[in-house]
């Protein structure tokens, strides 16, 4: 790995490797902050990487072995925090990057967690509920020594949900010999989950977008929004933003895109998707090419699905005023430069999608207190944190003449570095 005197360089060959992208952004922020070289070394590599091979007996009696990871990037500011994803293309480099992004994200919104992430290489759509439960429980058992409310607290991510969190909580609790709700967040409300957690990431995206609009003197009703993804992030953001008066002109999913320049009826589209399993064939809009849909002229583009959707190969075709990164890592570092030149107002992922982990923090607090808040209190506190963090990032960017992403990284690195300095290096 490069030292701080030779920051990592990004090329067309490696721009889509999330860990290289994370390292490049780290280097840039560290150099600008003139961060101590030793602290850089500590923060550049994850603190702990666990790889497990998980045997599962499938419904037909065969035994299959799945590979899973849990990476704890930094525990300097508190227990590890971050989701677990189930997907066929999970890699260790991806999980490393996602873990480091959790460290920066928790620091940007100033909640007392470090950063961690988990992933299992599997296609959950090809597994039965029983197989998924067995996989989840055995993965949990394999990494159990590293989990705990004071150690590392998982949450949902791509292809995992409340049910998966309930299984993790139960498995951990069976080993601990007592119910330990605070070991995961994003649980069902009936099992210690927080009100408002399912909507939190989408709500956070909406709050920061509203802040960006204010700075530009725009009203939600003036804004055409294109959203990629219609799941927990994109779907929730669409619903909440439509209710706030935004015109959601296009929803892009993996199996098609629907467009309506007057604004889509999001509730009707959600109903259609529930009934047919797809956004395709929706009568309230026209079908358009899902790749081209990203390049529609709009005010807000909200990628809310996967990594690497805006790259050096297509960034020059993006035509939005505001890019709100609901997904983790949707923009590559090479694309950043293009967007900056085009004067797109980027709300970087570690700020834009931090609403999810912020309400996870509220959930962890409520579980530990055994005292639960109503939804209004959750939403008010979420708004306070998102607005404060947005203002801090944008003011930092203006003061130091850097883009919003670099500002967010600098703010985060500074906070994590301060914690390491105060704690000192244990020998
Ligand atoms: N998976 C979400 C994220 O990437 C939430 C993590 C959490 O709540 O711990 O931010």
CSV table of C-alpha atoms and ligand atoms in Angstrom, one decimal:
chain,number,residue,atom,x,y,z
A,1,UNK,CA,0.0,0.0,0.0
A,2,UNK,CA,1.2,3.5,-0.8
A,3,UNK,CA,2.5,5.7,1.9
A,4,UNK,CA,1.4,9.3,2.4
A,5,UNK,CA,4.3,10.5,0.3
A,6,UNK,CA,2.9,8.6,-2.7
A,7,UNK,CA,-0.9,8.9,-2.6
A,8,UNK,CA,-2.7,6.3,-4.6
A,9,UNK,CA,-3.4,7.1,-8.2
A,10,UNK,CA,-6.6,6.3,-9.9
A,11,UNK,CA,-6.7,5.0,-13.5
A,12,UNK,CA,-9.4,3.7,-15.8
A,13,UNK,CA,-8.3,0.2,-14.8
A,14,UNK,CA,-8.8,0.6,-11.1
A,15,UNK,CA,-11.5,3.3,-10.8
A,16,UNK,CA,-14.2,0.8,-10.0
A,17,UNK,CA,-12.4,-0.9,-7.2
A,18,UNK,CA,-14.2,0.6,-4.1
A,19,UNK,CA,-11.2,0.1,-1.8
A,20,UNK,CA,-8.9,2.0,-4.2
A,21,UNK,CA,-11.5,4.7,-4.4
A,22,UNK,CA,-11.8,4.9,-0.7
A,23,UNK,CA,-8.0,5.0,-0.3
A,24,UNK,CA,-7.7,7.8,-2.9
A,25,UNK,CA,-10.3,9.9,-1.1
A,26,UNK,CA,-8.6,9.2,2.2
A,27,UNK,CA,-5.2,10.3,0.8
A,28,UNK,CA,-6.5,13.5,-0.5
A,29,UNK,CA,-8.2,14.5,2.7
A,30,UNK,CA,-5.2,13.4,4.8
A,31,UNK,CA,-2.8,15.4,2.7
A,32,UNK,CA,-4.9,18.5,2.9
A,33,UNK,CA,-5.3,18.1,6.6
A,34,UNK,CA,-1.5,17.4,6.9
A,35,UNK,CA,-2.5,14.5,9.0
A,36,UNK,CA,0.3,12.9,11.1
A,37,UNK,CA,1.9,10.1,9.1
A,38,UNK,CA,1.5,7.5,11.9
A,39,UNK,CA,-2.2,8.2,12.3
A,40,UNK,CA,-2.5,7.9,8.5
A,41,UNK,CA,-1.0,4.4,8.7
A,42,UNK,CA,-3.5,3.5,11.4
A,43,UNK,CA,-6.5,4.7,9.5
A,44,UNK,CA,-5.5,3.6,6.1
A,45,UNK,CA,-5.8,-0.1,6.8
A,46,UNK,CA,-8.8,-1.8,8.5
A,47,UNK,CA,-8.2,-2.8,12.1
A,48,UNK,CA,-9.6,-6.3,11.7
A,49,UNK,CA,-10.7,-8.4,8.8
A,50,UNK,CA,-12.5,-11.7,9.4
A,51,UNK,CA,-13.2,-14.2,6.6
A,52,UNK,CA,-15.4,-17.2,7.4
A,53,UNK,CA,-16.5,-20.2,5.3
A,54,UNK,CA,-20.0,-20.9,6.2
A,55,UNK,CA,-21.4,-24.4,5.7
A,56,UNK,CA,-25.2,-24.6,5.1
A,57,UNK,CA,-27.3,-27.7,4.6
A,58,UNK,CA,-29.6,-26.8,1.7
A,59,UNK,CA,-33.2,-28.0,1.5
A,60,UNK,CA,-32.3,-30.8,-0.9
A,61,UNK,CA,-29.8,-32.2,1.6
A,62,UNK,CA,-26.7,-31.0,-0.1
A,63,UNK,CA,-24.1,-29.0,1.8
A,64,UNK,CA,-22.9,-25.7,0.3
A,65,UNK,CA,-20.2,-23.5,1.7
A,66,UNK,CA,-20.5,-19.7,1.4
A,67,UNK,CA,-17.8,-17.2,2.1
A,68,UNK,CA,-18.5,-14.2,4.4
A,69,UNK,CA,-16.6,-11.3,5.7
A,70,UNK,CA,-16.8,-8.8,8.6
A,71,UNK,CA,-14.4,-6.0,8.5
A,72,UNK,CA,-13.9,-3.6,11.4
A,73,UNK,CA,-12.2,-0.6,9.9
A,74,UNK,CA,-11.8,1.6,13.1
A,75,UNK,CA,-13.1,1.3,16.6
A,76,UNK,CA,-11.5,4.5,17.7
A,77,UNK,CA,-14.7,6.5,18.3
A,78,UNK,CA,-16.8,3.5,19.6
A,79,UNK,CA,-18.1,0.1,18.7
A,80,UNK,CA,-18.0,-1.0,15.1
A,81,UNK,CA,-21.2,-0.1,13.2
A,82,UNK,CA,-22.3,-1.0,9.7
A,83,UNK,CA,-24.6,-3.2,7.7
A,84,UNK,CA,-24.3,-6.7,6.3
A,85,UNK,CA,-25.0,-7.4,2.6
A,86,UNK,CA,-25.8,-10.6,0.9
A,87,UNK,CA,-24.9,-10.5,-2.8
A,88,UNK,CA,-23.2,-12.7,-5.4
A,89,UNK,CA,-20.5,-10.1,-6.2
A,90,UNK,CA,-19.4,-9.2,-2.7
A,91,UNK,CA,-15.6,-8.9,-2.4
A,92,UNK,CA,-13.3,-8.3,0.5
A,93,UNK,CA,-12.1,-5.0,-1.1
A,94,UNK,CA,-15.7,-3.9,-1.3
A,95,UNK,CA,-16.4,-4.8,2.3
A,96,UNK,CA,-13.2,-3.0,3.3
A,97,UNK,CA,-14.3,0.1,1.5
A,98,UNK,CA,-17.8,0.0,2.9
A,99,UNK,CA,-16.3,-0.5,6.5
A,100,UNK,CA,-14.1,2.6,6.1
A,101,UNK,CA,-17.0,4.6,4.7
A,102,UNK,CA,-18.9,3.7,7.9
A,103,UNK,CA,-16.1,5.1,10.0
A,104,UNK,CA,-16.2,8.4,8.1
A,105,UNK,CA,-20.0,8.5,8.0
A,106,UNK,CA,-20.4,8.0,11.8
A,107,UNK,CA,-17.8,10.7,12.3
A,108,UNK,CA,-19.5,13.2,9.9
A,109,UNK,CA,-22.8,12.9,11.8
A,110,UNK,CA,-20.8,12.8,15.1
A,111,UNK,CA,-22.3,9.6,16.5
A,112,UNK,CA,-20.2,7.5,18.9
A,113,UNK,CA,-19.4,4.6,16.6
A,114,UNK,CA,-16.5,3.2,14.6
A,115,UNK,CA,-16.9,1.7,11.2
A,116,UNK,CA,-17.5,-1.9,10.2
A,117,UNK,CA,-19.2,-3.8,7.4
A,118,UNK,CA,-20.1,-7.4,6.6
A,119,UNK,CA,-20.9,-9.3,3.4
A,120,UNK,CA,-21.7,-12.8,2.4
A,121,UNK,CA,-21.2,-14.1,-1.2
A,122,UNK,CA,-24.5,-15.6,-2.1
A,123,UNK,CA,-27.6,-14.9,-4.2
A,124,UNK,CA,-30.4,-14.6,-1.6
A,125,UNK,CA,-33.0,-14.8,-4.4
A,126,UNK,CA,-31.9,-18.4,-5.1
A,127,UNK,CA,-32.2,-19.4,-1.4
A,128,UNK,CA,-35.4,-20.5,0.4
A,129,UNK,CA,-36.3,-18.7,3.6
A,130,UNK,CA,-35.1,-21.7,5.6
A,131,UNK,CA,-31.7,-21.7,3.8
A,132,UNK,CA,-31.4,-17.9,4.3
A,133,UNK,CA,-32.1,-18.4,8.0
A,134,UNK,CA,-29.5,-21.1,8.4
A,135,UNK,CA,-26.9,-19.1,6.5
A,136,UNK,CA,-27.6,-16.0,8.6
A,137,UNK,CA,-27.4,-17.9,11.9
A,138,UNK,CA,-24.2,-19.8,11.0
A,139,UNK,CA,-22.5,-16.6,9.7
A,140,UNK,CA,-23.5,-14.9,13.0
A,141,UNK,CA,-22.1,-17.8,15.0
A,142,UNK,CA,-18.8,-17.7,13.1
A,143,UNK,CA,-18.2,-14.1,13.8
A,144,UNK,CA,-19.9,-14.0,17.2
A,145,UNK,CA,-16.8,-13.3,19.2
A,146,UNK,CA,-16.4,-10.0,17.4
A,147,UNK,CA,-20.0,-8.8,17.8
A,148,UNK,CA,-21.8,-7.2,20.8
A,149,UNK,CA,-23.5,-3.9,21.8
A,150,UNK,CA,-20.1,-2.7,23.0
A,151,UNK,CA,-18.0,-4.4,20.2
A,152,UNK,CA,-19.7,-4.3,16.8
A,153,UNK,CA,-23.3,-3.7,15.9
A,154,UNK,CA,-24.5,-4.9,12.4
A,155,UNK,CA,-27.5,-3.6,10.5
A,156,UNK,CA,-29.3,-4.2,7.2
A,157,UNK,CA,-27.7,-3.4,3.9
A,158,UNK,CA,-28.2,-4.6,0.3
A,159,UNK,CA,-30.5,-7.7,0.3
A,160,UNK,CA,-30.8,-8.0,4.1
A,161,UNK,CA,-33.8,-6.8,6.1
A,162,UNK,CA,-35.6,-6.8,9.5
A,163,UNK,CA,-36.1,-10.5,9.5
A,164,UNK,CA,-32.4,-11.1,8.9
A,165,UNK,CA,-31.6,-8.8,11.8
A,166,UNK,CA,-34.1,-10.7,14.0
A,167,UNK,CA,-32.2,-13.9,13.3
A,168,UNK,CA,-28.9,-12.3,14.1
A,169,UNK,CA,-30.3,-11.0,17.4
A,170,UNK,CA,-31.7,-14.3,18.3
A,171,UNK,CA,-28.6,-16.3,17.5
A,172,UNK,CA,-26.4,-13.9,19.5
A,173,UNK,CA,-28.9,-14.0,22.4
A,174,UNK,CA,-29.0,-17.8,22.5
A,175,UNK,CA,-25.2,-17.8,22.9
A,176,UNK,CA,-25.2,-15.0,25.4
A,177,UNK,CA,-28.0,-16.8,27.3
A,178,UNK,CA,-30.1,-13.6,27.5
A,179,UNK,CA,-31.9,-11.4,25.0
A,180,UNK,CA,-29.5,-8.8,23.7
A,181,UNK,CA,-31.5,-6.5,21.4
A,182,UNK,CA,-28.7,-3.9,21.1
A,183,UNK,CA,-26.4,-6.3,19.2
A,184,UNK,CA,-28.0,-5.3,15.9
A,185,UNK,CA,-30.1,-2.4,14.6
A,186,UNK,CA,-32.8,-2.3,11.9
A,187,UNK,CA,-34.8,-4.9,13.8
A,188,UNK,CA,-38.6,-5.2,13.7
A,189,UNK,CA,-40.3,-2.6,16.0
A,190,UNK,CA,-41.7,-5.5,18.0
A,191,UNK,CA,-38.2,-6.7,18.8
A,192,UNK,CA,-36.6,-3.5,20.0
A,193,UNK,CA,-36.4,-1.8,16.6
A,194,UNK,CA,-36.8,1.9,16.4
A,195,UNK,CA,-39.7,3.8,15.0
A,196,UNK,CA,-38.7,5.6,11.8
A,197,UNK,CA,-35.7,3.3,11.1
A,198,UNK,CA,-37.1,1.8,7.8
A,199,UNK,CA,-37.6,5.3,6.4
A,200,UNK,CA,-34.5,6.8,7.9
A,201,UNK,CA,-32.0,6.6,5.0
A,202,UNK,CA,-34.6,8.0,2.5
A,203,UNK,CA,-35.7,10.7,5.0
A,204,UNK,CA,-32.1,11.7,5.6
A,205,UNK,CA,-31.6,12.1,1.8
A,206,UNK,CA,-34.7,14.3,1.6
A,207,UNK,CA,-33.5,16.5,4.5
A,208,UNK,CA,-30.1,17.2,3.0
A,209,UNK,CA,-31.6,17.7,-0.4
A,210,UNK,CA,-34.0,20.3,1.1
A,211,UNK,CA,-31.0,22.0,2.6
A,212,UNK,CA,-29.2,22.1,-0.7
A,213,UNK,CA,-32.3,23.6,-2.4
A,214,UNK,CA,-32.5,26.3,0.2
A,215,UNK,CA,-29.0,27.4,-0.7
A,216,UNK,CA,-30.0,27.6,-4.3
A,217,UNK,CA,-33.2,29.4,-3.7
A,218,UNK,CA,-35.3,26.5,-5.2
A,219,UNK,CA,-38.6,25.1,-3.9
A,220,UNK,CA,-39.4,21.3,-3.9
A,221,UNK,CA,-42.2,21.9,-6.4
A,222,UNK,CA,-39.6,23.4,-8.8
A,223,UNK,CA,-37.6,20.2,-8.8
A,224,UNK,CA,-37.6,17.3,-11.1
A,225,UNK,CA,-36.1,14.2,-9.4
A,226,UNK,CA,-34.6,11.1,-11.0
A,227,UNK,CA,-34.1,8.2,-8.6
A,228,UNK,CA,-32.1,5.1,-9.2
A,229,UNK,CA,-33.4,2.2,-7.1
A,230,UNK,CA,-36.8,1.6,-5.6
A,231,UNK,CA,-35.9,-0.3,-2.5
A,232,UNK,CA,-35.2,0.8,1.0
A,233,UNK,CA,-33.3,3.9,0.0
A,234,UNK,CA,-34.7,4.9,-3.4
A,235,UNK,CA,-38.3,3.8,-2.7
A,236,UNK,CA,-38.5,5.5,0.7
A,237,UNK,CA,-36.9,8.7,-0.7
A,238,UNK,CA,-39.3,8.7,-3.6
A,239,UNK,CA,-42.3,8.4,-1.3
A,240,UNK,CA,-41.2,11.0,1.2
A,241,UNK,CA,-40.0,13.5,-1.5
A,242,UNK,CA,-43.2,13.1,-3.5
A,243,UNK,CA,-45.2,13.9,-0.3
A,244,UNK,CA,-43.0,17.0,0.2
A,245,UNK,CA,-44.0,18.3,-3.3
A,246,UNK,CA,-41.0,17.2,-5.4
A,247,UNK,CA,-41.8,15.9,-8.9
A,248,UNK,CA,-40.4,12.4,-9.1
A,249,UNK,CA,-40.1,12.2,-12.9
A,250,UNK,CA,-38.2,8.9,-13.3
A,251,UNK,CA,-37.6,5.8,-11.3
A,252,UNK,CA,-34.8,3.5,-12.6
A,253,UNK,CA,-34.7,-0.1,-11.5
A,254,UNK,CA,-32.5,-3.0,-12.6
A,255,UNK,CA,-35.3,-4.3,-14.8
A,256,UNK,CA,-36.5,-1.1,-16.4
A,257,UNK,CA,-37.2,2.6,-15.9
A,258,UNK,CA,-40.4,4.6,-15.9
A,259,UNK,CA,-40.7,8.3,-16.8
A,260,UNK,CA,-43.4,10.9,-16.4
A,261,UNK,CA,-42.4,14.5,-16.9
A,262,UNK,CA,-45.5,15.6,-14.8
A,263,UNK,CA,-44.3,13.5,-11.9
A,264,UNK,CA,-45.0,9.8,-11.1
A,265,UNK,CA,-47.7,8.7,-8.7
A,266,UNK,CA,-45.2,6.9,-6.3
A,267,UNK,CA,-47.9,5.1,-4.3
A,268,UNK,CA,-49.4,3.7,-7.5
A,269,UNK,CA,-46.0,2.6,-8.8
A,270,UNK,CA,-45.3,0.9,-5.5
A,271,UNK,CA,-48.6,-0.9,-5.7
A,272,UNK,CA,-47.8,-1.9,-9.3
A,273,UNK,CA,-44.4,-3.2,-8.3
A,274,UNK,CA,-45.8,-5.2,-5.4
A,275,UNK,CA,-48.4,-6.8,-7.7
A,276,UNK,CA,-46.2,-7.5,-10.7
A,277,UNK,CA,-42.7,-7.7,-9.1
A,278,UNK,CA,-41.4,-5.0,-11.5
A,279,UNK,CA,-41.7,-1.3,-12.3
A,280,UNK,CA,-42.0,-2.3,-16.0
A,281,UNK,CA,-45.5,-2.1,-17.5
A,282,UNK,CA,-46.6,0.7,-15.2
A,283,UNK,CA,-49.5,2.6,-16.8
A,284,UNK,CA,-48.7,6.0,-15.1
A,285,UNK,CA,-45.6,6.7,-17.1
A,286,UNK,CA,-43.7,5.7,-20.2
A,287,UNK,CA,-41.0,3.0,-20.3
A,288,UNK,CA,-37.5,4.4,-21.1
A,289,UNK,CA,-34.1,2.8,-21.5
A,290,UNK,CA,-32.7,2.4,-18.0
A,291,UNK,CA,-29.1,3.3,-18.9
A,292,UNK,CA,-30.2,6.5,-20.7
A,293,UNK,CA,-32.6,7.5,-17.9
A,294,UNK,CA,-29.5,8.4,-15.7
A,295,UNK,CA,-28.8,11.2,-18.2
A,296,UNK,CA,-32.2,12.9,-18.1
A,297,UNK,CA,-32.1,16.6,-17.5
A,298,UNK,CA,-33.3,17.0,-13.9
A,299,UNK,CA,-32.7,19.1,-10.7
A,300,UNK,CA,-31.9,16.2,-8.4
A,301,UNK,CA,-30.4,12.9,-9.3
A,302,UNK,CA,-30.5,10.4,-6.4
A,303,UNK,CA,-28.6,7.1,-7.0
A,304,UNK,CA,-30.0,4.8,-4.3
A,305,UNK,CA,-28.8,1.4,-5.3
A,306,UNK,CA,-25.3,0.3,-6.0
A,307,UNK,CA,-21.7,1.4,-6.4
A,308,UNK,CA,-20.0,2.8,-9.5
A,309,UNK,CA,-23.0,4.0,-11.4
A,310,UNK,CA,-21.3,7.4,-12.3
A,311,UNK,CA,-17.8,6.8,-13.7
A,312,UNK,CA,-15.3,8.5,-15.9
A,313,UNK,CA,-17.1,7.0,-18.9
A,314,UNK,CA,-20.5,8.6,-18.3
A,315,UNK,CA,-20.0,11.5,-15.8
A,316,UNK,CA,-20.0,14.1,-18.6
A,317,UNK,CA,-23.5,13.1,-19.6
A,318,UNK,CA,-25.0,13.7,-16.1
A,319,UNK,CA,-27.4,16.6,-16.3
A,320,UNK,CA,-28.5,17.4,-12.7
A,321,UNK,CA,-28.0,20.4,-10.4
A,322,UNK,CA,-27.8,18.3,-7.2
A,323,UNK,CA,-26.4,14.8,-6.9
A,324,UNK,CA,-27.7,13.2,-3.6
A,325,UNK,CA,-25.8,10.0,-3.1
A,326,UNK,CA,-28.3,7.7,-1.4
A,327,UNK,CA,-26.2,4.6,-2.2
A,328,UNK,CA,-22.7,4.0,-0.9
A,329,UNK,CA,-20.0,4.8,-3.4
A,330,UNK,CA,-22.1,5.5,-6.5
A,331,UNK,CA,-19.5,7.9,-7.9
A,332,UNK,CA,-15.9,7.0,-8.8
A,333,UNK,CA,-13.1,9.5,-8.0
A,334,UNK,CA,-12.5,10.1,-11.7
A,335,UNK,CA,-16.2,11.0,-12.1
A,336,UNK,CA,-15.9,13.4,-9.1
A,337,UNK,CA,-13.6,15.6,-11.1
A,338,UNK,CA,-16.0,15.8,-14.0
A,339,UNK,CA,-18.9,16.6,-11.8
A,340,UNK,CA,-16.9,19.3,-10.0
A,341,UNK,CA,-16.1,20.9,-13.4
A,342,UNK,CA,-19.8,20.8,-14.3
A,343,UNK,CA,-20.6,22.5,-11.0
A,344,UNK,CA,-22.9,19.8,-9.8
A,345,UNK,CA,-23.7,20.2,-6.1
A,346,UNK,CA,-22.7,16.8,-4.8
A,347,UNK,CA,-24.1,15.7,-1.4
A,348,UNK,CA,-21.6,12.9,-0.7
A,349,UNK,CA,-22.7,9.4,0.4
A,350,UNK,CA,-21.1,9.6,3.8
A,351,UNK,CA,-23.4,12.6,4.5
A,352,UNK,CA,-26.4,12.0,2.2
A,353,UNK,CA,-27.2,8.4,3.4
A,354,UNK,CA,-26.1,8.8,7.0
A,355,UNK,CA,-29.8,9.1,8.1
A,356,UNK,CA,-29.9,5.3,8.3
A,357,UNK,CA,-27.0,4.9,10.7
A,358,UNK,CA,-28.2,7.9,12.7
A,359,UNK,CA,-31.5,6.2,13.5
A,360,UNK,CA,-29.5,3.0,14.1
A,361,UNK,CA,-27.7,4.9,16.8
A,362,UNK,CA,-31.1,6.0,18.2
A,363,UNK,CA,-32.2,2.3,18.1
A,364,UNK,CA,-29.1,1.2,20.0
A,365,UNK,CA,-29.6,4.0,22.6
A,366,UNK,CA,-33.3,3.0,23.1
A,367,UNK,CA,-32.4,-0.7,23.4
A,368,UNK,CA,-29.8,0.0,26.0
A,369,UNK,CA,-32.2,2.2,28.0
A,370,UNK,CA,-35.2,-0.1,27.4
A,371,UNK,CA,-37.2,3.1,26.7
A,372,UNK,CA,-38.6,3.8,23.3
A,373,UNK,CA,-39.3,7.0,21.6
A,374,UNK,CA,-42.3,7.9,19.4
A,375,UNK,CA,-41.7,8.4,15.7
A,376,UNK,CA,-42.0,12.2,15.9
A,377,UNK,CA,-39.1,12.4,18.4
A,378,UNK,CA,-37.0,10.1,16.2
A,379,UNK,CA,-37.6,12.2,13.1
A,380,UNK,CA,-37.0,15.5,14.9
A,381,UNK,CA,-33.7,14.3,16.3
A,382,UNK,CA,-32.7,12.9,12.9
A,383,UNK,CA,-33.5,16.2,11.2
A,384,UNK,CA,-31.4,18.1,13.8
A,385,UNK,CA,-28.3,15.9,13.1
A,386,UNK,CA,-28.7,15.9,9.3
A,387,UNK,CA,-29.1,19.7,9.1
A,388,UNK,CA,-26.2,20.3,11.5
A,389,UNK,CA,-23.9,17.9,9.6
A,390,UNK,CA,-24.9,19.3,6.2
A,391,UNK,CA,-24.1,22.8,7.4
A,392,UNK,CA,-20.8,21.7,8.9
A,393,UNK,CA,-19.7,20.0,5.6
A,394,UNK,CA,-20.8,22.8,3.3
A,395,UNK,CA,-19.2,25.5,5.5
A,396,UNK,CA,-16.0,23.5,5.7
A,397,UNK,CA,-16.0,23.2,1.9
A,398,UNK,CA,-16.5,27.0,1.5
A,399,UNK,CA,-13.9,27.9,4.1
A,400,UNK,CA,-11.2,25.5,2.8
A,401,UNK,CA,-12.1,25.9,-0.9
A,402,UNK,CA,-12.6,22.1,-1.5
A,403,UNK,CA,-15.5,20.2,-2.9
A,404,UNK,CA,-18.2,18.8,-0.6
A,405,UNK,CA,-16.9,15.3,-0.6
A,406,UNK,CA,-13.3,16.3,0.3
A,407,UNK,CA,-14.8,18.5,3.0
A,408,UNK,CA,-16.8,15.6,4.5
A,409,UNK,CA,-13.8,13.4,4.5
A,410,UNK,CA,-11.6,16.0,6.1
A,411,UNK,CA,-14.1,16.7,8.8
A,412,UNK,CA,-14.5,13.0,9.5
A,413,UNK,CA,-10.7,12.2,9.4
A,414,UNK,CA,-10.0,15.1,11.8
A,415,UNK,CA,-12.6,13.8,14.3
A,416,UNK,CA,-11.3,10.2,14.1
A,417,UNK,CA,-7.7,11.3,14.3
A,418,UNK,CA,-8.5,13.4,17.4
A,419,UNK,CA,-9.9,10.3,19.1
A,420,UNK,CA,-6.8,8.2,18.3
A,421,UNK,CA,-4.5,10.9,19.6
A,422,UNK,CA,-6.4,11.3,22.8
A,423,UNK,CA,-6.6,7.5,23.4
A,424,UNK,CA,-3.0,7.0,22.5
A,425,UNK,CA,-1.5,3.8,21.1
A,426,UNK,CA,-1.9,0.9,23.5
A,427,UNK,CA,1.2,-1.3,23.7
B,1,LIG,N1,-26.2,-0.1,5.8
B,1,LIG,C1,-26.5,1.2,6.1
B,1,LIG,C2,-25.3,2.1,5.7
B,1,LIG,O1,-24.6,1.8,4.8
B,1,LIG,C3,-26.8,1.4,7.6
B,1,LIG,C4,-25.8,1.0,8.6
B,1,LIG,C5,-26.2,1.0,10.0
B,1,LIG,O2,-27.3,1.4,10.3
B,1,LIG,O3,-25.4,0.5,10.8
B,1,LIG,O4,-25.2,3.2,6.2
